[in-house]
Short mmCIF file of C-alpha atoms in Angstrom, two decimals:
data_model
loop_
_atom_site.label_atom_id
_atom_site.label_comp_id
_atom_site.label_asym_id
_atom_site.label_seq_id
_atom_site.Cartn_x
_atom_site.Cartn_y
_atom_site.Cartn_z
CA THR T 1 11.33 -26.51 -2.03
CA PRO T 2 11.14 -29.12 0.77
CA GLY T 3 8.99 -28.01 3.71
CA GLY T 4 9.91 -28.53 7.34
CA ASP T 5 7.32 -31.26 7.82
CA GLY T 6 8.32 -33.32 4.78
CA ARG T 7 5.86 -31.78 2.35
CA HIS T 8 6.91 -29.64 -0.56
CA ALA T 9 5.92 -26.01 -0.45
CA CYS T 10 4.47 -24.36 -3.54
CA ARG T 11 6.45 -21.71 -5.36
CA MET T 12 4.26 -18.66 -5.40
CA MET T 13 3.59 -15.75 -7.72
CA SER T 14 1.72 -13.04 -5.86
CA LEU T 15 -0.64 -10.55 -7.46
CA ALA T 16 1.75 -7.83 -6.36
CA GLN T 17 4.14 -9.02 -9.11
CA VAL T 18 1.53 -8.26 -11.77
CA ARG T 19 1.18 -4.58 -12.53
CA PRO T 20 -2.40 -3.99 -13.72
CA PRO T 21 -3.32 -0.80 -15.57
CA PHE T 22 -5.70 0.21 -12.79
CA PRO T 23 -5.24 0.99 -9.07
CA LEU T 24 -6.00 -1.69 -6.51
CA HIS T 25 -7.40 -1.27 -3.01
CA PRO T 26 -4.84 -2.61 -0.49
CA SER T 27 -7.38 -4.59 1.54
CA CYS T 28 -9.37 -6.25 -1.22
CA CYS T 29 -7.03 -6.15 -4.24
CA ARG T 30 -9.82 -4.93 -6.49
CA PRO T 31 -10.10 -1.68 -8.46
CA CYS T 32 -11.52 0.95 -6.16
CA ALA T 33 -13.85 3.77 -7.04
CA ASP T 34 -12.31 5.97 -4.35
CA THR T 35 -8.78 5.60 -5.75
CA PRO T 36 -7.79 8.35 -8.22
CA GLY T 37 -8.48 7.08 -11.71
CA GLY T 38 -9.97 3.85 -10.38
CA SER T 39 -13.23 2.14 -11.20
CA ARG T 40 -14.57 -1.26 -10.29
CA LEU T 41 -14.45 -3.93 -12.97
CA PRO T 42 -17.56 -5.99 -13.73
CA ARG T 43 -17.58 -9.44 -12.14
CA ALA T 44 -17.11 -11.10 -15.54
CA ALA T 45 -13.97 -9.06 -16.17
CA GLN T 46 -12.67 -9.87 -12.68
CA SER T 47 -13.22 -13.59 -13.33
CA LEU T 48 -11.50 -13.29 -16.72
CA LEU T 49 -8.52 -11.57 -15.04
CA GLY T 50 -8.27 -14.45 -12.55
CA TRP T 51 -8.31 -17.00 -15.39
CA LEU T 52 -5.64 -15.10 -17.31
CA LEU T 53 -3.35 -14.96 -14.25
CA LEU T 54 -3.87 -18.67 -13.61
CA ALA T 55 -3.17 -19.63 -17.25
CA ALA T 56 -0.07 -17.44 -17.44
CA SER T 57 1.38 -18.86 -14.24
CA LEU T 58 0.72 -22.48 -15.25
CA HIS T 59 2.31 -21.82 -18.64
CA ALA T 60 5.37 -20.49 -16.81
CA GLY T 61 5.52 -23.62 -14.65
CA GLN T 62 4.44 -21.88 -11.41
CA PRO T 63 1.20 -22.19 -9.43
CA ALA T 64 -0.73 -18.95 -9.32
CA THR T 65 -1.95 -17.11 -6.26
CA VAL T 66 -5.54 -16.20 -7.05
CA ALA T 67 -7.47 -13.66 -5.00
CA ALA T 68 -10.62 -15.39 -3.79
CA SER T 69 -12.54 -12.12 -3.63
CA GLN T 70 -11.55 -11.30 -7.21
CA ALA T 71 -11.84 -14.69 -8.93
CA GLY T 72 -15.15 -16.41 -9.55
CA PRO T 73 -16.01 -19.89 -8.23
CA GLU T 74 -14.80 -21.49 -11.45
CA THR T 75 -11.36 -19.97 -10.93
CA ALA T 76 -11.19 -21.20 -7.33
CA ALA T 77 -12.19 -24.71 -8.41
CA ALA T 78 -9.54 -24.75 -11.12
CA SER T 79 -6.92 -23.57 -8.61
CA ALA T 80 -7.78 -26.36 -6.19
CA THR T 81 -7.62 -28.94 -8.99
CA GLN T 82 -4.12 -27.81 -9.88
CA GLY T 83 -2.98 -27.90 -6.22
CA THR T 84 -2.84 -24.09 -6.27
CA PRO T 85 -3.06 -21.92 -3.16
CA ILE T 86 -6.16 -19.73 -3.02
CA THR T 87 -5.08 -16.64 -1.15
CA HIS T 88 -7.07 -13.75 0.21
CA PRO T 89 -5.52 -10.69 -1.44
CA ALA T 90 -4.77 -8.91 1.83
CA ALA T 91 -2.62 -11.79 3.05
CA GLY T 92 1.08 -11.11 2.69
CA ALA T 93 2.40 -14.63 3.24
CA LEU T 94 1.38 -18.27 3.14
CA ALA T 95 1.23 -20.43 6.23
CA SER T 96 4.63 -22.00 6.79
CA SER T 97 5.00 -25.67 7.53
CA GLY T 98 7.06 -25.01 10.65
CA ALA T 99 4.74 -22.69 12.58
CA GLN T 100 6.25 -20.66 15.42
CA PRO T 101 4.37 -19.31 18.43
CA ALA T 102 2.60 -16.01 17.82
CA PRO T 103 4.23 -15.12 14.48
CA VAL T 104 3.54 -11.65 13.14
CA ILE T 105 1.45 -11.68 9.96
CA PRO T 106 -0.23 -8.86 8.05
CA PRO T 107 -4.02 -8.46 7.93
CA GLY T 108 -5.84 -11.04 5.81
CA THR T 109 -6.36 -14.78 5.74
CA THR T 110 -4.60 -17.33 3.59
CA ALA T 111 -6.30 -20.50 2.41
CA HIS T 112 -3.42 -22.60 1.16
CA ILE T 113 -3.57 -26.04 -0.40
CA THR T 114 -0.18 -27.68 0.08
CA THR T 115 1.46 -29.72 -2.66
CA PRO T 116 0.84 -33.41 -1.84
CA ASP T 117 3.64 -35.77 -0.93
CA THR T 118 4.10 -39.00 -2.85
CA THR T 119 4.31 -42.31 -1.04
CA ALA T 120 5.31 -45.67 -2.52
CA GLN T 121 2.66 -48.29 -3.14
CA ALA T 122 3.35 -51.99 -2.76
CA ASN T 123 4.29 -52.23 -6.44
CA GLY T 124 6.77 -49.38 -6.05
CA SER T 125 4.78 -46.76 -8.00
CA PRO T 126 4.24 -43.39 -6.30
CA GLN T 127 0.86 -42.49 -4.85
CA ALA T 128 -0.09 -38.89 -4.07
CA ALA T 129 -1.03 -38.29 -0.44
CA PRO T 130 -4.12 -36.11 0.15
CA ALA T 131 -3.49 -32.38 0.21
CA THR T 132 -3.80 -30.38 3.43
CA LEU T 133 -5.86 -27.19 3.43
CA ILE T 134 -4.35 -24.55 5.73
CA TRP T 135 -6.28 -21.62 7.17
CA THR T 136 -4.03 -18.95 8.66
CA LEU T 137 -6.30 -16.83 10.83
CA SER T 138 -5.66 -13.12 10.99
CA THR T 139 -8.99 -11.40 10.37
CA PRO T 140 -12.39 -12.62 11.59
CA GLU T 141 -14.27 -11.17 8.62
CA TRP T 142 -12.65 -13.44 6.03
CA ILE T 143 -11.52 -17.03 6.62
CA GLY T 144 -10.65 -19.69 4.09
CA GLY T 145 -11.54 -17.44 1.16
CA GLN T 146 -15.06 -16.92 2.52
CA ALA T 147 -16.97 -14.13 4.20
CA THR T 148 -17.93 -15.12 7.75
CA GLU T 149 -20.68 -14.42 10.25
CA ILE T 150 -19.27 -12.66 13.31
CA LEU T 151 -20.67 -12.86 16.83
CA GLY T 152 -19.47 -10.33 19.39
CA ARG T 153 -16.15 -8.63 18.66
CA PRO T 154 -13.34 -11.16 18.08
CA GLN T 155 -10.09 -9.24 17.65
CA ALA T 156 -7.36 -9.64 15.06
CA THR T 157 -4.01 -9.70 16.88
CA GLU T 158 -0.39 -10.37 15.94
CA GLY T 159 -0.88 -14.00 16.97
CA GLY T 160 -4.20 -14.71 15.23
CA ILE T 161 -7.81 -14.07 16.28
CA HIS T 162 -8.57 -13.53 19.97
CA PHE T 163 -11.90 -14.50 21.54
CA ASP T 164 -13.08 -13.03 24.85
CA GLY T 165 -14.83 -16.08 26.33
CA LYS T 166 -18.11 -14.17 26.71
CA GLY T 167 -19.72 -13.75 23.31
CA ASP T 168 -17.09 -13.83 20.55
CA ALA T 169 -17.32 -16.38 17.74
CA VAL T 170 -16.90 -16.69 13.98
CA ILE T 171 -19.06 -18.92 11.74
CA VAL T 172 -17.65 -20.17 8.43
CA PRO T 173 -20.30 -21.34 5.92
CA SER T 174 -18.59 -24.54 4.77
CA LEU T 175 -16.96 -27.79 5.92
CA PRO T 176 -13.51 -28.32 4.34
CA ILE T 177 -13.60 -32.09 5.01
CA ALA T 178 -17.13 -32.74 3.70
CA GLY T 179 -17.21 -36.06 1.83
CA ALA T 180 -14.05 -37.45 3.44
CA ARG T 181 -14.38 -40.88 5.04
CA ALA T 182 -11.20 -40.26 7.07
CA PHE T 183 -9.82 -36.90 8.14
CA THR T 184 -7.46 -34.95 10.37
CA ILE T 185 -8.17 -31.52 11.90
CA GLU T 186 -5.25 -29.65 13.48
CA VAL T 187 -5.46 -26.38 15.44
CA LEU T 188 -2.73 -24.05 16.69
CA PHE T 189 -4.15 -22.17 19.67
CA ARG T 190 -3.38 -20.47 22.97
CA PRO T 191 -5.99 -20.65 25.76
CA ASP T 192 -5.98 -17.87 28.35
CA LYS T 193 -5.80 -18.39 32.07
CA GLY T 194 -8.96 -17.41 33.89
CA GLY T 195 -11.36 -18.44 31.13
CA PRO T 196 -14.56 -20.48 31.46
CA ALA T 197 -14.28 -24.01 32.81
CA ALA T 198 -15.79 -25.66 29.70
CA GLN T 199 -14.92 -24.19 26.30
CA ARG T 200 -15.60 -25.21 22.68
CA PHE T 201 -13.28 -23.64 20.14
CA VAL T 202 -14.00 -25.64 16.95
CA HIS T 203 -17.42 -27.06 16.07
CA LEU T 204 -18.17 -28.73 12.71
CA GLN T 205 -21.71 -29.81 11.85
CA ASP T 206 -23.38 -30.89 8.63
CA GLU T 207 -26.99 -30.65 7.47
CA ALA T 208 -27.72 -34.15 8.84
CA THR T 209 -26.53 -33.05 12.35
CA ARG T 210 -23.36 -35.15 12.15
CA ARG T 211 -20.88 -33.15 14.18
CA SER T 212 -17.44 -32.97 15.73
CA LEU T 213 -16.13 -30.65 18.42
CA ILE T 214 -12.68 -29.76 19.73
CA GLU T 215 -13.01 -28.53 23.30
CA LEU T 216 -11.05 -27.94 26.47
CA ARG T 217 -11.60 -27.95 30.19
CA LEU T 218 -9.77 -25.40 32.35
CA ASP T 219 -9.10 -25.56 36.08
CA GLU T 220 -8.51 -22.75 38.59
CA ARG T 221 -4.74 -23.35 38.52
CA GLY T 222 -4.54 -22.50 34.82
CA ASN T 223 -4.24 -26.04 33.48
CA TRP T 224 -6.30 -27.32 30.56
CA TRP T 225 -7.00 -30.74 29.10
CA LEU T 226 -8.35 -31.68 25.70
CA ASP T 227 -11.89 -32.91 25.07
CA THR T 228 -12.91 -34.12 21.59
CA PHE T 229 -16.27 -35.35 20.39
CA LEU T 230 -17.70 -37.09 17.31
CA SER T 231 -21.36 -37.86 16.61
CA ALA T 232 -23.04 -39.59 13.67
CA GLY T 233 -26.23 -37.56 14.19
CA LEU T 234 -29.26 -37.18 16.40
CA LYS T 235 -30.13 -40.90 16.23
CA GLY T 236 -26.59 -42.01 16.95
CA ARG T 237 -24.67 -42.07 20.19
CA GLY T 238 -21.64 -39.80 20.20
CA LEU T 239 -18.11 -40.54 21.35
CA ALA T 240 -16.20 -38.22 23.71
CA LEU T 241 -12.48 -38.50 24.46
CA ILE T 242 -11.41 -36.73 27.67
CA ASP T 243 -8.91 -37.37 30.48
CA PRO T 244 -8.45 -34.69 33.18
CA ARG T 245 -5.11 -36.22 34.17
CA ARG T 246 -3.52 -35.10 30.87
CA ILE T 247 -3.07 -31.43 31.69
CA HIS T 248 -1.24 -28.64 29.85
CA PRO T 249 -0.50 -25.03 30.90
CA ALA T 250 -2.69 -22.17 29.72
CA ASP T 251 -1.13 -18.99 28.24
CA THR T 252 1.02 -21.31 26.09
CA TRP T 253 0.77 -22.15 22.39
CA ALA T 254 -0.02 -25.75 21.46
CA TRP T 255 -1.05 -27.84 18.49
CA VAL T 256 -4.04 -30.14 19.00
CA ALA T 257 -5.34 -32.67 16.48
CA LEU T 258 -8.53 -34.68 16.03
CA ARG T 259 -7.90 -37.70 13.79
CA TYR T 260 -10.38 -40.23 12.38
CA ASP T 261 -9.18 -43.10 10.17
CA GLY T 262 -12.55 -44.57 9.22
CA LYS T 263 -12.68 -46.72 12.35
CA THR T 264 -10.87 -45.07 15.27
CA LEU T 265 -11.11 -41.55 16.68
CA SER T 266 -7.98 -40.25 18.41
CA HIS T 267 -6.76 -36.92 19.67
CA HIS T 268 -3.26 -35.54 20.06
CA VAL T 269 -1.46 -32.63 21.72
CA ASN T 270 1.78 -31.46 20.09
CA GLY T 271 1.93 -34.65 18.04
CA VAL T 272 1.48 -37.01 21.00
CA GLN T 273 -1.58 -39.27 21.07
CA GLU T 274 -3.49 -39.02 24.34
CA LEU T 275 -6.69 -41.02 23.77
CA ALA T 276 -8.33 -43.23 21.12
CA ALA T 277 -11.49 -45.31 20.72
CA ASP T 278 -13.42 -46.98 17.90
CA TYR T 279 -16.50 -45.29 16.47
CA ASP T 280 -18.60 -45.73 13.34
CA PHE T 281 -18.85 -42.40 11.55
CA PRO T 282 -20.00 -42.05 7.92
CA GLY T 283 -18.28 -38.75 7.23
CA PHE T 284 -19.59 -35.21 6.86
CA GLY T 285 -21.92 -33.85 4.24
CA PRO T 286 -22.28 -30.13 3.43
CA GLY T 287 -22.42 -27.93 6.50
CA ARG T 288 -20.63 -25.18 8.39
CA LEU T 289 -18.29 -24.67 11.32
CA SER T 290 -17.83 -22.24 14.19
CA LEU T 291 -14.69 -20.96 15.88
CA GLY T 292 -14.77 -19.66 19.45
CA ALA T 293 -18.01 -21.35 20.57
CA ARG T 294 -20.55 -24.02 19.68
CA LEU T 295 -22.78 -23.29 16.72
CA THR T 296 -25.58 -23.09 19.30
CA ARG T 297 -23.77 -20.03 20.76
CA VAL T 298 -22.79 -21.46 24.12
CA HIS T 299 -19.53 -22.55 25.81
CA TRP T 300 -17.39 -19.61 24.66
CA PHE T 301 -13.63 -19.89 24.19
CA GLN T 302 -11.20 -17.41 25.75
CA GLY T 303 -7.87 -17.28 23.96
CA THR T 304 -6.33 -17.07 20.50
CA LEU T 305 -6.68 -19.27 17.43
CA ARG T 306 -3.79 -18.99 14.99
CA GLU T 307 -4.06 -21.74 12.37
CA LEU T 308 -6.30 -24.61 11.28
CA ARG T 309 -5.35 -27.51 9.00
CA PHE T 310 -7.78 -29.89 7.31
CA THR T 311 -6.60 -33.12 5.66
CA PRO T 312 -9.06 -35.58 4.03
CA ALA T 313 -7.08 -38.52 5.45
CA ALA T 314 -5.84 -39.80 8.80
CA LEU T 315 -2.32 -38.41 8.98
CA PRO T 316 0.35 -40.63 10.55
CA GLN T 317 1.46 -39.40 13.94
CA ASP T 318 4.90 -38.31 12.72
CA ARG T 319 3.24 -35.88 10.29
CA LEU T 320 1.13 -34.11 12.89
CA GLN T 321 2.07 -30.54 13.77
CA ARG T 322 3.81 -29.95 17.10
CA LEU T 323 5.65 -27.41 19.21
CA PRO T 324 8.49 -28.22 21.62
#
């Protein structure tokens, strides 16, 4: 069905609609030894179950929702190839295209690959636009279908994951946009008043030290302004975009975006471009990212992160997420 931002949302079949002959634990969706009559299946059987669910759903003409903790890596790869959402089993809903401030979501994290749009080429034939990977944050222990490293005690709240600005952070062991020559990173967040003056809330870095950061500066009146950074590595000179005149109120939800089109880095707040400059960046290789601080464990963020979106292309401005 058409999504609110022009994309088409996937029709979903949740694992709850399949009634297995064994009990499932509510938080991990796997057979539990402590459930009456339950026993854990071997990994091979779990992977086979994921493949069977995927095949049955594709045969029925619907994408499958595959539990990342239950399916093996081959299942996850097949799901991504088919444009299928890969959903943590504890998640009760996918990220919606029209996000609202502080929506209530059940425990768990959804990693959702949206169905691509099609755009017309010069010869009139349709061309699929790159898919967007959506991370809906609701538990620090599991993000994007992956177990995380946790620093401090970030808290799951109704609005997302809250960081205390003193020692909370989450490290995810992958880079969703690795290999992309152009990319867009979007973040729905809510900075608190009274936090540190300089905060880093998203830090991506690959094994060659190429890195990008999404940061903010906060003044004593409770206003923040966006600071974004891109660096081609230790031998290269980085590019920072920052303007303290472009202020926004803390304690308020906002979408921010870092966009690179292969030549120009720009950043946006609620869909509005604020700054842009040219920079030569070769793209990311394999690496990891941190939420709530730099990977070097400094410059802590105080506030809540609700959703991240990764697109391996420079999205046009009218497709960027925004709030009124």
